[in-house]
PDB file of C-alpha atoms in Angstrom:
ATOM      1  CA  UNK A   1     115.561  77.022 133.433  1.00 46.00           C
ATOM      2  CA  UNK A   2     113.419  79.662 131.723  1.00 52.00           C
ATOM      3  CA  UNK A   3     115.430  82.429 133.385  1.00 55.00           C
ATOM      4  CA  UNK A   4     118.659  80.828 132.210  1.00 46.00           C
ATOM      5  CA  UNK A   5     117.374  80.659 128.623  1.00 46.00           C
ATOM      6  CA  UNK A   6     116.418  84.354 128.728  1.00 49.00           C
ATOM      7  CA  UNK A   7     119.922  85.208 129.912  1.00 47.00           C
ATOM      8  CA  UNK A   8     121.602  83.048 127.266  1.00 46.00           C
ATOM      9  CA  UNK A   9     119.358  84.132 124.390  1.00 54.00           C
ATOM     10  CA  UNK A  10     120.706  87.398 122.941  1.00 56.00           C
ATOM     11  CA  UNK A  11     118.360  90.359 122.614  1.00 61.00           C
ATOM     12  CA  UNK A  12     117.253  91.151 119.058  1.00 65.00           C
ATOM     13  CA  UNK A  13     119.394  93.759 117.339  1.00 74.00           C
ATOM     14  CA  UNK A  14     117.242  96.939 116.958  1.00 71.00           C
ATOM     15  CA  UNK A  15     118.844  97.686 113.583  1.00 77.00           C
ATOM     16  CA  UNK A  16     117.989  94.220 112.281  1.00 83.00           C
ATOM     17  CA  UNK A  17     114.428  94.482 113.563  1.00 81.00           C
ATOM     18  CA  UNK A  18     114.079  97.834 111.824  1.00 83.00           C
ATOM     19  CA  UNK A  19     115.410  96.452 108.528  1.00 84.00           C
ATOM     20  CA  UNK A  20     113.001  93.505 108.692  1.00 90.00           C
ATOM     21  CA  UNK A  21     109.994  95.695 109.492  1.00 88.00           C
ATOM     22  CA  UNK A  22     110.830  98.289 106.873  1.00 89.00           C
ATOM     23  CA  UNK A  23     111.305  95.575 104.255  1.00 91.00           C
ATOM     24  CA  UNK A  24     107.850  94.175 105.065  1.00 91.00           C
ATOM     25  CA  UNK A  25     106.334  97.654 105.008  1.00 92.00           C
ATOM     26  CA  UNK A  26     107.882  98.363 101.593  1.00 93.00           C
ATOM     27  CA  UNK A  27     106.458  95.090 100.293  1.00 94.00           C
ATOM     28  CA  UNK A  28     102.991  96.011 101.578  1.00 93.00           C
ATOM     29  CA  UNK A  29     103.282  99.425  99.923  1.00 95.00           C
ATOM     30  CA  UNK A  30     104.149  97.744  96.612  1.00 95.00           C
ATOM     31  CA  UNK A  31     101.135  95.459  97.028  1.00 93.00           C
ATOM     32  CA  UNK A  32      98.927  98.503  97.562  1.00 94.00           C
ATOM     33  CA  UNK A  33     100.340 100.223  94.467  1.00 96.00           C
ATOM     34  CA  UNK A  34      99.630  97.107  92.408  1.00 95.00           C
ATOM     35  CA  UNK A  35      96.072  96.904  93.761  1.00 94.00           C
ATOM     36  CA  UNK A  36      95.464 100.571  92.919  1.00 95.00           C
ATOM     37  CA  UNK A  37      96.685 100.004  89.349  1.00 95.00           C
ATOM     38  CA  UNK A  38      94.381  96.984  88.986  1.00 94.00           C
ATOM     39  CA  UNK A  39      91.367  98.936  90.263  1.00 94.00           C
ATOM     40  CA  UNK A  40      92.050 101.871  87.950  1.00 92.00           C
ATOM     41  CA  UNK A  41      92.484  99.521  84.979  1.00 92.00           C
ATOM     42  CA  UNK A  42      89.064  97.947  85.614  1.00 91.00           C
ATOM     43  CA  UNK A  43      87.597 101.396  86.192  1.00 92.00           C
ATOM     44  CA  UNK A  44      88.469 102.380  82.618  1.00 91.00           C
ATOM     45  CA  UNK A  45      86.451  99.409  81.340  1.00 90.00           C
ATOM     46  CA  UNK A  46      83.443 100.500  83.392  1.00 91.00           C
ATOM     47  CA  UNK A  47      83.763 104.059  82.037  1.00 90.00           C
ATOM     48  CA  UNK A  48      83.373 102.682  78.510  1.00 90.00           C
ATOM     49  CA  UNK A  49      80.237 100.797  79.556  1.00 89.00           C
ATOM     50  CA  UNK A  50      78.808 103.998  81.112  1.00 88.00           C
ATOM     51  CA  UNK A  51      79.337 105.933  77.859  1.00 88.00           C
ATOM     52  CA  UNK A  52      77.625 103.179  75.887  1.00 87.00           C
ATOM     53  CA  UNK A  53      74.656 103.124  78.282  1.00 84.00           C
ATOM     54  CA  UNK A  54      74.334 106.929  78.111  1.00 84.00           C
ATOM     55  CA  UNK A  55      74.261 106.815  74.313  1.00 85.00           C
ATOM     56  CA  UNK A  56      71.302 104.432  74.586  1.00 83.00           C
ATOM     57  CA  UNK A  57      69.586 106.894  76.970  1.00 85.00           C
ATOM     58  CA  UNK A  58      69.753 104.130  79.594  1.00 82.00           C
ATOM     59  CA  UNK A  59      70.610 106.238  82.635  1.00 82.00           C
ATOM     60  CA  UNK A  60      69.568 103.605  85.162  1.00 81.00           C
ATOM     61  CA  UNK A  61      72.298 101.323  83.839  1.00 82.00           C
ATOM     62  CA  UNK A  62      74.741 104.213  83.650  1.00 84.00           C
ATOM     63  CA  UNK A  63      74.039 105.202  87.263  1.00 86.00           C
ATOM     64  CA  UNK A  64      74.437 101.621  88.464  1.00 86.00           C
ATOM     65  CA  UNK A  65      77.858 101.423  86.817  1.00 89.00           C
ATOM     66  CA  UNK A  66      78.789 104.915  88.038  1.00 90.00           C
ATOM     67  CA  UNK A  67      78.054 103.723  91.562  1.00 89.00           C
ATOM     68  CA  UNK A  68      80.640 100.963  91.057  1.00 90.00           C
ATOM     69  CA  UNK A  69      83.190 103.597  90.040  1.00 92.00           C
ATOM     70  CA  UNK A  70      82.394 105.695  93.132  1.00 92.00           C
ATOM     71  CA  UNK A  71      82.954 102.632  95.313  1.00 90.00           C
ATOM     72  CA  UNK A  72      86.235 101.861  93.547  1.00 92.00           C
ATOM     73  CA  UNK A  73      87.528 105.407  93.934  1.00 92.00           C
ATOM     74  CA  UNK A  74      86.693 105.402  97.630  1.00 92.00           C
ATOM     75  CA  UNK A  75      88.648 102.161  97.954  1.00 92.00           C
ATOM     76  CA  UNK A  76      91.619 103.744  96.151  1.00 94.00           C
ATOM     77  CA  UNK A  77      91.527 106.740  98.511  1.00 94.00           C
ATOM     78  CA  UNK A  78      91.591 104.403 101.517  1.00 93.00           C
ATOM     79  CA  UNK A  79      94.507 102.484 100.007  1.00 94.00           C
ATOM     80  CA  UNK A  80      96.482 105.714  99.541  1.00 96.00           C
ATOM     81  CA  UNK A  81      95.782 106.554 103.196  1.00 95.00           C
ATOM     82  CA  UNK A  82      96.980 103.092 104.245  1.00 94.00           C
ATOM     83  CA  UNK A  83     100.178 103.531 102.252  1.00 95.00           C
ATOM     84  CA  UNK A  84     100.846 106.952 103.802  1.00 95.00           C
ATOM     85  CA  UNK A  85     100.349 105.551 107.302  1.00 94.00           C
ATOM     86  CA  UNK A  86     102.745 102.664 106.615  1.00 93.00           C
ATOM     87  CA  UNK A  87     105.376 105.145 105.419  1.00 94.00           C
ATOM     88  CA  UNK A  88     104.840 107.080 108.658  1.00 93.00           C
ATOM     89  CA  UNK A  89     105.342 103.881 110.682  1.00 91.00           C
ATOM     90  CA  UNK A  90     108.616 103.255 108.865  1.00 89.00           C
ATOM     91  CA  UNK A  91     109.791 106.801 109.599  1.00 89.00           C
ATOM     92  CA  UNK A  92     108.888 106.614 113.306  1.00 86.00           C
ATOM     93  CA  UNK A  93     110.579 103.222 113.612  1.00 84.00           C
ATOM     94  CA  UNK A  94     113.750 104.778 112.207  1.00 81.00           C
ATOM     95  CA  UNK A  95     113.559 107.438 114.910  1.00 81.00           C
ATOM     96  CA  UNK A  96     113.069 104.743 117.567  1.00 76.00           C
ATOM     97  CA  UNK A  97     116.210 102.920 116.435  1.00 71.00           C
ATOM     98  CA  UNK A  98     118.176 106.176 116.536  1.00 73.00           C
ATOM     99  CA  UNK A  99     117.100 106.609 120.171  1.00 74.00           C
ATOM    100  CA  UNK A 100     117.940 102.962 120.870  1.00 68.00           C
ATOM    101  CA  UNK A 101     121.579 103.616 119.958  1.00 67.00           C
ATOM    102  CA  UNK A 102     121.711 105.946 122.958  1.00 64.00           C
ATOM    103  CA  UNK A 103     119.601 104.137 125.546  1.00 65.00           C
ATOM    104  CA  UNK A 104     120.513 100.610 124.433  1.00 61.00           C
ATOM    105  CA  UNK A 105     116.983  99.342 123.744  1.00 63.00           C
ATOM    106  CA  UNK A 106     113.884 100.134 121.692  1.00 69.00           C
ATOM    107  CA  UNK A 107     111.466 102.491 123.410  1.00 70.00           C
ATOM    108  CA  UNK A 108     107.695 102.521 123.139  1.00 77.00           C
ATOM    109  CA  UNK A 109     106.222 104.800 120.497  1.00 79.00           C
ATOM    110  CA  UNK A 110     102.704 106.142 120.999  1.00 84.00           C
ATOM    111  CA  UNK A 111     102.620 107.358 117.388  1.00 86.00           C
ATOM    112  CA  UNK A 112     103.508 103.925 115.969  1.00 87.00           C
ATOM    113  CA  UNK A 113     100.895 102.336 118.211  1.00 88.00           C
ATOM    114  CA  UNK A 114      98.255 104.784 116.956  1.00 88.00           C
ATOM    115  CA  UNK A 115      99.143 104.151 113.298  1.00 89.00           C
ATOM    116  CA  UNK A 116      99.163 100.368 113.715  1.00 88.00           C
ATOM    117  CA  UNK A 117      95.787 100.539 115.457  1.00 87.00           C
ATOM    118  CA  UNK A 118      94.332 102.613 112.602  1.00 88.00           C
ATOM    119  CA  UNK A 119      95.620 100.188 109.968  1.00 89.00           C
ATOM    120  CA  UNK A 120      94.232  97.201 111.856  1.00 87.00           C
ATOM    121  CA  UNK A 121      90.761  98.671 111.264  1.00 85.00           C
ATOM    122  CA  UNK A 122      91.276  98.534 107.487  1.00 85.00           C
ATOM    123  CA  UNK A 123      89.953  95.208 106.131  1.00 82.00           C
ATOM    124  CA  UNK A 124      92.772  94.933 103.577  1.00 79.00           C
ATOM    125  CA  UNK A 125      95.461  95.479 106.218  1.00 84.00           C
ATOM    126  CA  UNK A 126      93.993  93.782 109.312  1.00 85.00           C
ATOM    127  CA  UNK A 127      95.847  90.449 109.081  1.00 86.00           C
ATOM    128  CA  UNK A 128      99.209  92.014 108.185  1.00 86.00           C
ATOM    129  CA  UNK A 129      99.049  94.639 110.926  1.00 87.00           C
ATOM    130  CA  UNK A 130      98.005  92.092 113.545  1.00 87.00           C
ATOM    131  CA  UNK A 131     101.247  90.253 112.803  1.00 88.00           C
ATOM    132  CA  UNK A 132     103.207  93.516 112.971  1.00 84.00           C
ATOM    133  CA  UNK A 133     101.499  94.320 116.265  1.00 86.00           C
ATOM    134  CA  UNK A 134     102.645  91.027 117.803  1.00 88.00           C
ATOM    135  CA  UNK A 135     106.253  91.551 116.697  1.00 85.00           C
ATOM    136  CA  UNK A 136     106.401  95.175 117.832  1.00 84.00           C
ATOM    137  CA  UNK A 137     104.752  94.380 121.170  1.00 86.00           C
ATOM    138  CA  UNK A 138     107.319  91.654 121.755  1.00 84.00           C
ATOM    139  CA  UNK A 139     110.132  94.083 120.898  1.00 78.00           C
ATOM    140  CA  UNK A 140     108.710  96.707 123.264  1.00 78.00           C
ATOM    141  CA  UNK A 141     107.894  99.303 120.587  1.00 80.00           C
ATOM    142  CA  UNK A 142     104.156  99.310 121.333  1.00 82.00           C
ATOM    143  CA  UNK A 143     101.921  98.041 124.099  1.00 80.00           C
ATOM    144  CA  UNK A 144      99.461  95.225 123.650  1.00 71.00           C
ATOM    145  CA  UNK A 145      96.009  96.552 122.909  1.00 61.00           C
ATOM    146  CA  UNK A 146      92.577  95.360 121.928  1.00 51.00           C
ATOM    147  CA  UNK A 147      91.566  96.398 118.438  1.00 51.00           C
ATOM    148  CA  UNK A 148      88.482  98.556 118.632  1.00 52.00           C
ATOM    149  CA  UNK A 149      85.558  98.127 116.292  1.00 45.00           C
ATOM    150  CA  UNK A 150      85.192 100.595 113.462  1.00 45.00           C
ATOM    151  CA  UNK A 151      83.025 103.554 114.377  1.00 47.00           C
ATOM    152  CA  UNK A 152      79.907 103.624 112.235  1.00 47.00           C
ATOM    153  CA  UNK A 153      78.428 106.765 113.705  1.00 43.00           C
ATOM    154  CA  UNK A 154      78.012 108.443 110.316  1.00 45.00           C
ATOM    155  CA  UNK A 155      74.353 108.805 109.439  1.00 49.00           C
ATOM    156  CA  UNK A 156      73.377 106.394 106.646  1.00 56.00           C
ATOM    157  CA  UNK A 157      71.072 108.891 104.925  1.00 58.00           C
ATOM    158  CA  UNK A 158      73.822 111.515 104.779  1.00 61.00           C
ATOM    159  CA  UNK A 159      76.197 108.890 103.389  1.00 72.00           C
ATOM    160  CA  UNK A 160      73.641 107.871 100.732  1.00 75.00           C
ATOM    161  CA  UNK A 161      73.159 111.493  99.668  1.00 75.00           C
ATOM    162  CA  UNK A 162      76.923 111.963  99.476  1.00 81.00           C
ATOM    163  CA  UNK A 163      77.236 108.862  97.275  1.00 83.00           C
ATOM    164  CA  UNK A 164      74.393 110.071  95.037  1.00 84.00           C
ATOM    165  CA  UNK A 165      76.194 113.394  94.562  1.00 86.00           C
ATOM    166  CA  UNK A 166      79.407 111.573  93.652  1.00 88.00           C
ATOM    167  CA  UNK A 167      77.516 109.335  91.215  1.00 86.00           C
ATOM    168  CA  UNK A 168      76.054 112.413  89.487  1.00 85.00           C
ATOM    169  CA  UNK A 169      79.540 113.937  89.260  1.00 87.00           C
ATOM    170  CA  UNK A 170      80.923 110.739  87.726  1.00 87.00           C
ATOM    171  CA  UNK A 171      78.074 110.649  85.181  1.00 84.00           C
ATOM    172  CA  UNK A 172      78.666 114.287  84.230  1.00 84.00           C
ATOM    173  CA  UNK A 173      82.418 113.714  83.846  1.00 86.00           C
ATOM    174  CA  UNK A 174      82.112 110.490  81.835  1.00 84.00           C
ATOM    175  CA  UNK A 175      78.839 110.754  79.911  1.00 78.00           C
ATOM    176  CA  UNK A 176      79.076 114.535  79.550  1.00 72.00           C
ATOM    177  CA  UNK A 177      76.746 116.040  76.968  1.00 59.00           C
ATOM    178  CA  UNK A 178      74.988 112.742  76.364  1.00 61.00           C
ATOM    179  CA  UNK A 179      73.678 112.702  79.929  1.00 57.00           C
ATOM    180  CA  UNK A 180      72.970 116.433  79.960  1.00 54.00           C
ATOM    181  CA  UNK A 181      70.704 116.142  76.902  1.00 55.00           C
ATOM    182  CA  UNK A 182      68.342 113.774  78.719  1.00 50.00           C
ATOM    183  CA  UNK A 183      65.266 115.026  80.619  1.00 46.00           C
ATOM    184  CA  UNK A 184      66.004 115.989  84.221  1.00 51.00           C
ATOM    185  CA  UNK A 185      63.558 113.374  85.529  1.00 43.00           C
ATOM    186  CA  UNK A 186      65.623 110.663  83.833  1.00 45.00           C
ATOM    187  CA  UNK A 187      68.982 112.040  84.969  1.00 46.00           C
ATOM    188  CA  UNK A 188      67.849 112.361  88.572  1.00 51.00           C
ATOM    189  CA  UNK A 189      66.077 109.020  88.711  1.00 49.00           C
ATOM    190  CA  UNK A 190      67.262 107.129  91.759  1.00 45.00           C
ATOM    191  CA  UNK A 191      68.138 103.468  91.773  1.00 42.00           C
ATOM    192  CA  UNK A 192      65.786 101.432  93.931  1.00 41.00           C
ATOM    193  CA  UNK A 193      67.357  99.157  96.543  1.00 38.00           C
ATOM    194  CA  UNK A 194      65.706  95.715  96.880  1.00 40.00           C
ATOM    195  CA  UNK A 195      63.914  94.941 100.154  1.00 40.00           C
ATOM    196  CA  UNK A 196      65.818  91.685 100.510  1.00 41.00           C
ATOM    197  CA  UNK A 197      68.678  89.906  98.802  1.00 41.00           C
ATOM    198  CA  UNK A 198      66.427  87.360  97.135  1.00 43.00           C
ATOM    199  CA  UNK A 199      64.604  89.921  94.950  1.00 43.00           C
ATOM    200  CA  UNK A 200      65.949  91.400  91.704  1.00 44.00           C
ATOM    201  CA  UNK A 201      66.079  95.198  91.788  1.00 50.00           C
ATOM    202  CA  UNK A 202      65.320  97.494  88.917  1.00 48.00           C
ATOM    203  CA  UNK A 203      68.996  98.341  88.920  1.00 49.00           C
ATOM    204  CA  UNK A 204      69.952  94.739  88.184  1.00 50.00           C
ATOM    205  CA  UNK A 205      67.364  94.407  85.400  1.00 50.00           C
ATOM    206  CA  UNK A 206      68.314  97.676  83.757  1.00 47.00           C
ATOM    207  CA  UNK A 207      72.043  97.057  83.857  1.00 45.00           C
ATOM    208  CA  UNK A 208      71.577  93.546  82.515  1.00 47.00           C
ATOM    209  CA  UNK A 209      69.742  95.072  79.522  1.00 51.00           C
ATOM    210  CA  UNK A 210      72.336  97.825  79.092  1.00 47.00           C
ATOM    211  CA  UNK A 211      75.365  95.572  78.934  1.00 49.00           C
ATOM    212  CA  UNK A 212      75.655  92.973  76.183  1.00 54.00           C
ATOM    213  CA  UNK A 213      74.367  90.210  78.451  1.00 44.00           C
ATOM    214  CA  UNK A 214      73.973  89.336  82.103  1.00 58.00           C
ATOM    215  CA  UNK A 215      77.154  87.267  82.153  1.00 68.00           C
ATOM    216  CA  UNK A 216      79.179  90.283  81.024  1.00 64.00           C
ATOM    217  CA  UNK A 217      77.575  92.395  83.754  1.00 62.00           C
ATOM    218  CA  UNK A 218      78.458  89.862  86.429  1.00 71.00           C
ATOM    219  CA  UNK A 219      81.973  89.604  85.019  1.00 75.00           C
ATOM    220  CA  UNK A 220      82.470  93.390  85.308  1.00 73.00           C
ATOM    221  CA  UNK A 221      81.222  93.453  88.881  1.00 72.00           C
ATOM    222  CA  UNK A 222      83.202  90.352  89.840  1.00 78.00           C
ATOM    223  CA  UNK A 223      86.435  91.870  88.501  1.00 78.00           C
ATOM    224  CA  UNK A 224      85.836  95.107  90.398  1.00 76.00           C
ATOM    225  CA  UNK A 225      85.009  93.248  93.591  1.00 77.00           C
ATOM    226  CA  UNK A 226      88.174  91.150  93.236  1.00 76.00           C
ATOM    227  CA  UNK A 227      90.568  94.062  92.799  1.00 77.00           C
ATOM    228  CA  UNK A 228      88.869  96.060  95.586  1.00 76.00           C
ATOM    229  CA  UNK A 229      89.129  93.250  98.155  1.00 69.00           C
TER     230      UNK A 229
END
């Protein structure tokens, strides 16, 4: 009976599959663009808070907020990469459909499989690309594969130094002369990381003093976390 149903059931039209996939990809790209705009909007609010903290000579607060901006900008860069990869998927799918007109069926694409696999490693795209993977595997465009874990081989100390450099660059760009006028020991002061989640770090105390109140601080961080997720 199953064989009969397979014979009776028509094969999906490659053109229709392409249109459906490209429509979904365009929608995801629009979602990414909206998320980037939201992040950049919140970033401008944080920049104002950094300038205010610098005017008070409160560089610990300014550095804590600058670190939030660094994190946001890294998220934006990843989102742009995700968007570029989705556009590449759409282009390669178009090529696959062009080939299908000649051979009569969709052929496997190693490039699409590679791009889908990369996007499945991105937290923001994992669920969407898993669904795409199922549909494309069923249509014969890619092979079924096991999503590999993200490689965390990068040394944590090197990463921390890189972030510190970016934080200093953000402070220089935003606080400008105000930060430059401060003693070097204050400008280069590093933010201590608490030993465990239950303790309150100096960073938290300083930022809470620098912003109008602790509720406003939490509101800023909550908004940034929401638009970055």
